[in-house]
């Protein structure tokens, strides 16, 4: 099951489960859209992959008990700000490759 992490790993802004600003990589590294675009250049600092919008888990029990009430968001904050200069040199050779070709 996808971990709905509570904040952006870089700037620590709150990303509640219904946020439309949450972005994740395939490993569920979680950042806000502002950091993905302005700091990370759509390159995950942990794996080099791209980001997609994090799906919103339904808040109501529409079907089969698959909803936030049964599977709540994570409350474990993972705040590991990136070293911006270091990330820029890491991302420089990757950012121009589309995520699907990395
Ligand atoms: Zn952020
Ligand atoms: Zn990643």
Short mmCIF file of N, CA, C and O and ligand atoms in Angstrom, two decimals:
data_model
loop_
_atom_site.label_atom_id
_atom_site.label_comp_id
_atom_site.label_asym_id
_atom_site.label_seq_id
_atom_site.Cartn_x
_atom_site.Cartn_y
_atom_site.Cartn_z
N UNK A 1 0.84 -1.20 0.00
CA UNK A 1 0.00 0.00 0.00
C UNK A 1 0.88 1.25 0.00
O UNK A 1 1.89 1.29 0.68
N UNK A 2 0.47 2.24 -0.75
CA UNK A 2 1.22 3.49 -0.83
C UNK A 2 1.26 4.19 0.53
O UNK A 2 0.24 4.35 1.19
N UNK A 3 2.46 4.59 0.92
CA UNK A 3 2.60 5.36 2.16
C UNK A 3 2.27 6.81 1.89
O UNK A 3 2.92 7.45 1.05
N UNK A 4 1.28 7.35 2.58
CA UNK A 4 0.93 8.76 2.41
C UNK A 4 1.69 9.54 3.47
O UNK A 4 1.23 9.70 4.61
N UNK A 5 2.89 10.01 3.11
CA UNK A 5 3.74 10.69 4.10
C UNK A 5 3.23 12.10 4.35
O UNK A 5 2.69 12.75 3.46
N UNK A 6 3.44 12.58 5.59
CA UNK A 6 2.74 13.79 6.03
C UNK A 6 3.33 15.12 5.54
O UNK A 6 2.64 16.14 5.59
N UNK A 7 4.60 15.11 5.11
CA UNK A 7 5.21 16.39 4.75
C UNK A 7 6.17 16.21 3.57
O UNK A 7 6.55 15.11 3.21
N UNK A 8 6.60 17.36 3.04
CA UNK A 8 7.63 17.38 1.99
C UNK A 8 8.98 17.08 2.64
O UNK A 8 9.34 17.69 3.65
N UNK A 9 9.70 16.15 2.03
CA UNK A 9 10.99 15.74 2.57
C UNK A 9 12.00 16.91 2.60
O UNK A 9 12.88 16.95 3.45
N UNK A 10 11.85 17.86 1.69
CA UNK A 10 12.80 18.97 1.63
C UNK A 10 12.38 20.16 2.51
O UNK A 10 13.12 20.57 3.38
N UNK A 11 11.19 20.70 2.27
CA UNK A 11 10.80 21.95 2.98
C UNK A 11 9.87 21.69 4.15
O UNK A 11 9.56 22.63 4.90
N UNK A 12 9.44 20.45 4.31
CA UNK A 12 8.62 20.04 5.45
C UNK A 12 7.22 20.66 5.47
O UNK A 12 6.54 20.61 6.49
N UNK A 13 6.78 21.22 4.36
CA UNK A 13 5.41 21.74 4.31
C UNK A 13 4.44 20.56 4.46
O UNK A 13 4.74 19.43 4.03
N UNK A 14 3.31 20.80 5.09
CA UNK A 14 2.33 19.74 5.31
C UNK A 14 1.73 19.26 3.99
O UNK A 14 1.37 20.08 3.13
N UNK A 15 1.66 17.94 3.82
CA UNK A 15 1.03 17.35 2.64
C UNK A 15 -0.01 16.34 3.12
O UNK A 15 0.23 15.13 3.14
N UNK A 16 -1.17 16.86 3.54
CA UNK A 16 -2.22 15.96 4.02
C UNK A 16 -2.68 15.03 2.90
O UNK A 16 -2.40 15.28 1.73
N UNK A 17 -3.36 13.95 3.27
CA UNK A 17 -3.72 12.93 2.27
C UNK A 17 -4.53 13.47 1.09
O UNK A 17 -4.50 12.90 0.01
N UNK A 18 -5.26 14.58 1.30
CA UNK A 18 -6.06 15.12 0.20
C UNK A 18 -5.33 16.22 -0.56
O UNK A 18 -5.91 16.90 -1.41
N UNK A 19 -4.04 16.41 -0.28
CA UNK A 19 -3.29 17.46 -0.96
C UNK A 19 -3.14 17.16 -2.45
O UNK A 19 -2.85 16.03 -2.84
N UNK A 20 -3.31 18.19 -3.27
CA UNK A 20 -3.06 18.04 -4.71
C UNK A 20 -1.64 18.48 -5.04
O UNK A 20 -1.23 18.47 -6.20
N UNK A 21 -0.88 18.89 -4.02
CA UNK A 21 0.49 19.37 -4.24
C UNK A 21 1.54 18.31 -3.94
O UNK A 21 2.73 18.54 -4.13
N UNK A 22 1.13 17.15 -3.48
CA UNK A 22 2.09 16.10 -3.14
C UNK A 22 2.56 15.40 -4.41
O UNK A 22 1.78 15.08 -5.30
N UNK A 23 3.88 15.17 -4.48
CA UNK A 23 4.47 14.42 -5.59
C UNK A 23 5.29 13.27 -5.01
O UNK A 23 5.92 13.43 -3.97
N UNK A 24 5.29 12.13 -5.72
CA UNK A 24 6.06 10.98 -5.24
C UNK A 24 6.87 10.39 -6.39
O UNK A 24 6.49 10.47 -7.55
N UNK A 25 7.99 9.75 -6.02
CA UNK A 25 8.73 8.95 -7.00
C UNK A 25 8.28 7.51 -6.81
O UNK A 25 7.44 7.20 -5.97
N UNK A 26 8.86 6.58 -7.56
CA UNK A 26 8.40 5.20 -7.50
C UNK A 26 8.70 4.55 -6.16
O UNK A 26 8.14 3.51 -5.82
N UNK A 27 9.63 5.16 -5.40
CA UNK A 27 9.94 4.64 -4.07
C UNK A 27 9.17 5.36 -2.98
O UNK A 27 9.47 5.21 -1.79
N UNK A 28 8.23 6.21 -3.40
CA UNK A 28 7.38 6.95 -2.48
C UNK A 28 8.12 8.09 -1.79
O UNK A 28 7.63 8.64 -0.81
N UNK A 29 9.32 8.45 -2.28
CA UNK A 29 9.95 9.67 -1.79
C UNK A 29 8.95 10.79 -2.08
O UNK A 29 8.43 10.89 -3.19
N UNK A 30 8.67 11.62 -1.08
CA UNK A 30 7.54 12.53 -1.16
C UNK A 30 8.00 13.98 -1.01
O UNK A 30 8.68 14.33 -0.05
N UNK A 31 7.63 14.79 -1.99
CA UNK A 31 7.99 16.20 -2.00
C UNK A 31 6.78 17.01 -2.44
O UNK A 31 5.84 16.47 -3.03
N UNK A 32 6.81 18.33 -2.17
CA UNK A 32 5.74 19.19 -2.66
C UNK A 32 6.06 19.60 -4.10
O UNK A 32 7.22 19.55 -4.54
N UNK A 33 5.03 19.99 -4.83
CA UNK A 33 5.22 20.33 -6.23
C UNK A 33 6.19 21.50 -6.40
O UNK A 33 6.96 21.54 -7.36
N UNK A 34 6.19 22.42 -5.44
CA UNK A 34 7.09 23.58 -5.56
C UNK A 34 8.55 23.14 -5.50
O UNK A 34 9.38 23.61 -6.29
N UNK A 35 8.87 22.25 -4.57
CA UNK A 35 10.25 21.76 -4.49
C UNK A 35 10.61 20.92 -5.71
O UNK A 35 11.72 21.02 -6.24
N UNK A 36 9.67 20.09 -6.18
CA UNK A 36 9.96 19.26 -7.36
C UNK A 36 10.32 20.13 -8.55
O UNK A 36 11.27 19.84 -9.29
N UNK A 37 9.59 21.24 -8.70
CA UNK A 37 9.82 22.08 -9.88
C UNK A 37 10.98 23.05 -9.69
O UNK A 37 11.80 23.22 -10.59
N UNK A 38 11.07 23.69 -8.51
CA UNK A 38 12.04 24.77 -8.38
C UNK A 38 13.37 24.33 -7.78
O UNK A 38 14.39 24.96 -8.01
N UNK A 39 13.39 23.23 -7.05
CA UNK A 39 14.63 22.80 -6.40
C UNK A 39 15.18 21.52 -7.04
O UNK A 39 16.38 21.38 -7.25
N UNK A 40 14.28 20.59 -7.36
CA UNK A 40 14.73 19.25 -7.75
C UNK A 40 14.79 19.03 -9.26
O UNK A 40 15.35 18.03 -9.71
N UNK A 41 14.22 19.93 -10.05
CA UNK A 41 14.17 19.76 -11.51
C UNK A 41 13.60 18.41 -11.91
O UNK A 41 14.06 17.78 -12.86
N UNK A 42 12.60 17.96 -11.16
CA UNK A 42 11.94 16.67 -11.41
C UNK A 42 12.92 15.49 -11.41
O UNK A 42 12.75 14.52 -12.13
N UNK A 43 13.95 15.60 -10.57
CA UNK A 43 14.90 14.49 -10.37
C UNK A 43 14.87 14.14 -8.88
O UNK A 43 15.20 14.99 -8.03
N UNK A 44 14.48 12.93 -8.56
CA UNK A 44 14.46 12.53 -7.15
C UNK A 44 15.88 12.50 -6.61
O UNK A 44 16.76 11.85 -7.21
N UNK A 45 16.16 13.18 -5.50
CA UNK A 45 17.52 13.22 -4.97
C UNK A 45 17.97 11.87 -4.42
O UNK A 45 19.16 11.65 -4.21
N UNK A 46 17.04 10.96 -4.21
CA UNK A 46 17.39 9.66 -3.64
C UNK A 46 17.58 8.57 -4.69
O UNK A 46 18.37 7.65 -4.49
N UNK A 47 16.84 8.66 -5.80
CA UNK A 47 16.94 7.59 -6.80
C UNK A 47 17.15 8.09 -8.23
O UNK A 47 17.44 7.29 -9.12
N UNK A 48 17.00 9.38 -8.48
CA UNK A 48 17.20 9.90 -9.83
C UNK A 48 15.97 9.80 -10.72
O UNK A 48 15.99 10.25 -11.86
N UNK A 49 14.91 9.17 -10.23
CA UNK A 49 13.69 9.04 -11.02
C UNK A 49 12.87 10.33 -11.02
O UNK A 49 13.19 11.29 -10.34
N UNK A 50 11.81 10.31 -11.81
CA UNK A 50 10.91 11.47 -11.88
C UNK A 50 9.78 11.35 -10.87
O UNK A 50 9.65 10.34 -10.17
N UNK A 51 8.98 12.40 -10.81
CA UNK A 51 7.87 12.44 -9.86
C UNK A 51 6.53 12.47 -10.59
O UNK A 51 6.43 12.95 -11.72
N UNK A 52 5.52 11.96 -9.90
CA UNK A 52 4.14 12.03 -10.38
C UNK A 52 3.28 12.53 -9.24
O UNK A 52 3.68 12.46 -8.07
N UNK A 53 2.10 12.98 -9.61
CA UNK A 53 1.17 13.42 -8.57
C UNK A 53 0.76 12.24 -7.69
O UNK A 53 0.47 11.17 -8.19
N UNK A 54 0.75 12.46 -6.39
CA UNK A 54 0.34 11.41 -5.47
C UNK A 54 -1.18 11.27 -5.50
O UNK A 54 -1.89 12.25 -5.33
N UNK A 55 -1.67 10.05 -5.70
CA UNK A 55 -3.13 9.87 -5.71
C UNK A 55 -3.73 10.16 -4.34
O UNK A 55 -3.07 9.97 -3.31
N UNK A 56 -4.96 10.62 -4.35
CA UNK A 56 -5.69 10.89 -3.11
C UNK A 56 -6.48 9.64 -2.72
O UNK A 56 -7.26 9.12 -3.51
N UNK A 57 -6.21 9.15 -1.53
CA UNK A 57 -6.95 7.97 -1.05
C UNK A 57 -8.36 8.43 -0.63
O UNK A 57 -8.48 9.45 0.06
N UNK A 58 -9.38 7.70 -1.02
CA UNK A 58 -10.73 8.15 -0.69
C UNK A 58 -10.92 8.33 0.82
O UNK A 58 -10.41 7.54 1.62
N UNK A 59 -11.63 9.37 1.19
CA UNK A 59 -11.90 9.63 2.60
C UNK A 59 -13.17 8.91 3.06
O UNK A 59 -13.44 8.83 4.25
N UNK A 60 -13.95 8.44 2.10
CA UNK A 60 -15.19 7.73 2.45
C UNK A 60 -15.08 6.26 2.03
O UNK A 60 -14.38 5.92 1.08
N UNK A 61 -15.79 5.44 2.73
CA UNK A 61 -15.78 4.00 2.45
C UNK A 61 -16.72 3.70 1.28
O UNK A 61 -17.83 3.20 1.46
N UNK A 62 -16.26 3.99 0.07
CA UNK A 62 -17.06 3.76 -1.12
C UNK A 62 -17.20 2.28 -1.42
O UNK A 62 -18.20 1.81 -1.93
N UNK A 63 -16.14 1.53 -1.12
CA UNK A 63 -16.15 0.12 -1.49
C UNK A 63 -15.12 -0.67 -0.67
O UNK A 63 -13.95 -0.28 -0.61
N UNK A 64 -15.56 -1.76 -0.09
CA UNK A 64 -14.66 -2.76 0.48
C UNK A 64 -13.75 -2.28 1.59
O UNK A 64 -12.70 -2.86 1.82
N UNK A 65 -14.12 -1.22 2.28
CA UNK A 65 -13.30 -0.73 3.40
C UNK A 65 -11.94 -0.23 2.94
O UNK A 65 -11.00 -0.17 3.72
N UNK A 66 -11.83 0.13 1.66
CA UNK A 66 -10.59 0.68 1.13
C UNK A 66 -10.67 2.20 1.18
O UNK A 66 -11.05 2.84 0.20
N UNK A 67 -10.30 2.75 2.30
CA UNK A 67 -10.40 4.21 2.47
C UNK A 67 -9.51 4.65 3.63
O UNK A 67 -8.93 3.81 4.34
N UNK A 68 -9.40 5.97 3.79
CA UNK A 68 -8.49 6.53 4.80
C UNK A 68 -8.82 6.08 6.22
O UNK A 68 -7.91 5.92 7.04
N UNK A 69 -10.10 5.89 6.49
CA UNK A 69 -10.49 5.49 7.84
C UNK A 69 -9.88 4.15 8.22
O UNK A 69 -9.49 3.94 9.37
N UNK A 70 -9.78 3.24 7.26
CA UNK A 70 -9.20 1.92 7.53
C UNK A 70 -7.69 1.93 7.32
O UNK A 70 -6.96 1.20 8.00
N UNK A 71 -7.21 2.74 6.37
CA UNK A 71 -5.78 2.79 6.03
C UNK A 71 -5.31 4.24 6.10
O UNK A 71 -5.18 4.91 5.08
N UNK A 72 -5.08 4.72 7.30
CA UNK A 72 -4.77 6.14 7.47
C UNK A 72 -3.40 6.53 6.91
O UNK A 72 -2.54 5.68 6.68
N UNK A 73 -3.21 7.82 6.73
CA UNK A 73 -1.94 8.36 6.27
C UNK A 73 -0.87 8.13 7.33
O UNK A 73 -1.16 8.02 8.52
N UNK A 74 0.39 8.08 6.87
CA UNK A 74 1.51 7.95 7.80
C UNK A 74 1.65 9.25 8.61
O UNK A 74 1.32 10.33 8.13
N UNK A 75 2.12 9.12 9.84
CA UNK A 75 2.38 10.31 10.64
C UNK A 75 3.88 10.48 10.88
O UNK A 75 4.29 11.38 11.61
N UNK A 76 4.67 9.62 10.25
CA UNK A 76 6.12 9.67 10.45
C UNK A 76 6.74 10.71 9.51
O UNK A 76 6.76 10.53 8.29
N UNK A 77 7.22 11.80 10.07
CA UNK A 77 7.82 12.86 9.27
C UNK A 77 9.21 12.44 8.82
O UNK A 77 10.03 11.97 9.61
N UNK A 78 9.46 12.59 7.51
CA UNK A 78 10.78 12.29 6.96
C UNK A 78 11.30 13.61 6.40
O UNK A 78 11.03 13.96 5.26
N UNK A 79 12.01 14.36 7.22
CA UNK A 79 12.51 15.67 6.81
C UNK A 79 14.02 15.58 6.62
O UNK A 79 14.78 15.61 7.59
N UNK A 80 14.41 15.43 5.35
CA UNK A 80 15.83 15.32 5.01
C UNK A 80 16.13 16.31 3.91
O UNK A 80 16.18 15.93 2.72
N UNK A 81 16.29 17.59 4.23
CA UNK A 81 16.49 18.60 3.19
C UNK A 81 17.68 18.26 2.30
O UNK A 81 18.71 17.78 2.80
N UNK A 82 17.52 18.50 1.00
CA UNK A 82 18.63 18.22 0.09
C UNK A 82 19.65 19.34 0.15
O UNK A 82 19.31 20.49 0.39
N UNK A 83 20.90 18.99 -0.06
CA UNK A 83 21.95 19.97 -0.27
C UNK A 83 21.77 20.47 -1.71
O UNK A 83 21.99 19.73 -2.66
N UNK A 84 21.34 21.72 -1.84
CA UNK A 84 20.89 22.20 -3.15
C UNK A 84 22.03 22.18 -4.17
O UNK A 84 21.84 21.73 -5.31
N UNK A 85 23.20 22.63 -3.79
CA UNK A 85 24.32 22.64 -4.73
C UNK A 85 24.69 21.22 -5.15
O UNK A 85 24.92 20.95 -6.34
N UNK A 86 24.72 20.33 -4.19
CA UNK A 86 25.04 18.93 -4.48
C UNK A 86 23.98 18.32 -5.40
O UNK A 86 24.29 17.58 -6.33
N UNK A 87 22.71 18.66 -5.13
CA UNK A 87 21.65 18.10 -5.97
C UNK A 87 21.75 18.64 -7.40
O UNK A 87 21.53 17.91 -8.36
N UNK A 88 22.09 19.91 -7.52
CA UNK A 88 22.19 20.48 -8.87
C UNK A 88 23.24 19.77 -9.71
O UNK A 88 23.03 19.52 -10.89
N UNK A 89 24.36 19.41 -9.09
CA UNK A 89 25.37 18.72 -9.89
C UNK A 89 24.94 17.28 -10.17
O UNK A 89 25.19 16.74 -11.25
N UNK A 90 24.23 16.65 -9.22
CA UNK A 90 23.67 15.31 -9.45
C UNK A 90 22.64 15.34 -10.58
O UNK A 90 22.63 14.50 -11.48
N UNK A 91 21.75 16.35 -10.53
CA UNK A 91 20.62 16.41 -11.46
C UNK A 91 21.03 16.89 -12.85
O UNK A 91 20.31 16.66 -13.82
N UNK A 92 22.17 17.57 -12.93
CA UNK A 92 22.54 18.20 -14.20
C UNK A 92 22.54 17.22 -15.36
O UNK A 92 22.04 17.53 -16.44
N UNK A 93 23.08 16.03 -15.13
CA UNK A 93 23.19 15.07 -16.24
C UNK A 93 21.92 14.25 -16.43
O UNK A 93 21.78 13.51 -17.39
N UNK A 94 20.97 14.38 -15.52
CA UNK A 94 19.77 13.51 -15.53
C UNK A 94 18.52 14.27 -15.97
O UNK A 94 17.66 13.72 -16.65
N UNK A 95 18.45 15.55 -15.59
CA UNK A 95 17.20 16.29 -15.74
C UNK A 95 16.73 16.36 -17.20
O UNK A 95 15.52 16.46 -17.44
N UNK A 96 17.67 16.31 -18.14
CA UNK A 96 17.27 16.43 -19.56
C UNK A 96 16.76 15.11 -20.13
O UNK A 96 16.22 15.09 -21.23
N UNK A 97 16.96 14.02 -19.41
CA UNK A 97 16.45 12.72 -19.87
C UNK A 97 15.02 12.58 -19.35
O UNK A 97 14.80 12.72 -18.15
N UNK A 98 14.05 12.32 -20.21
CA UNK A 98 12.69 12.16 -19.71
C UNK A 98 12.62 11.01 -18.71
O UNK A 98 13.33 10.01 -18.88
N UNK A 99 11.82 11.15 -17.65
CA UNK A 99 11.78 10.12 -16.60
C UNK A 99 11.57 8.72 -17.16
O UNK A 99 12.14 7.76 -16.64
N UNK A 100 10.76 8.58 -18.23
CA UNK A 100 10.49 7.24 -18.75
C UNK A 100 11.69 6.63 -19.46
O UNK A 100 11.68 5.44 -19.80
N UNK A 101 12.74 7.42 -19.66
CA UNK A 101 13.94 6.91 -20.35
C UNK A 101 15.14 6.84 -19.41
O UNK A 101 16.25 6.55 -19.85
N UNK A 102 14.94 7.14 -18.12
CA UNK A 102 16.09 7.14 -17.20
C UNK A 102 16.52 5.76 -16.76
O UNK A 102 15.76 4.94 -16.42
ZN1 LIG B 1 8.70 21.18 -0.46
ZN1 LIG B 2 13.16 8.40 -5.34
#
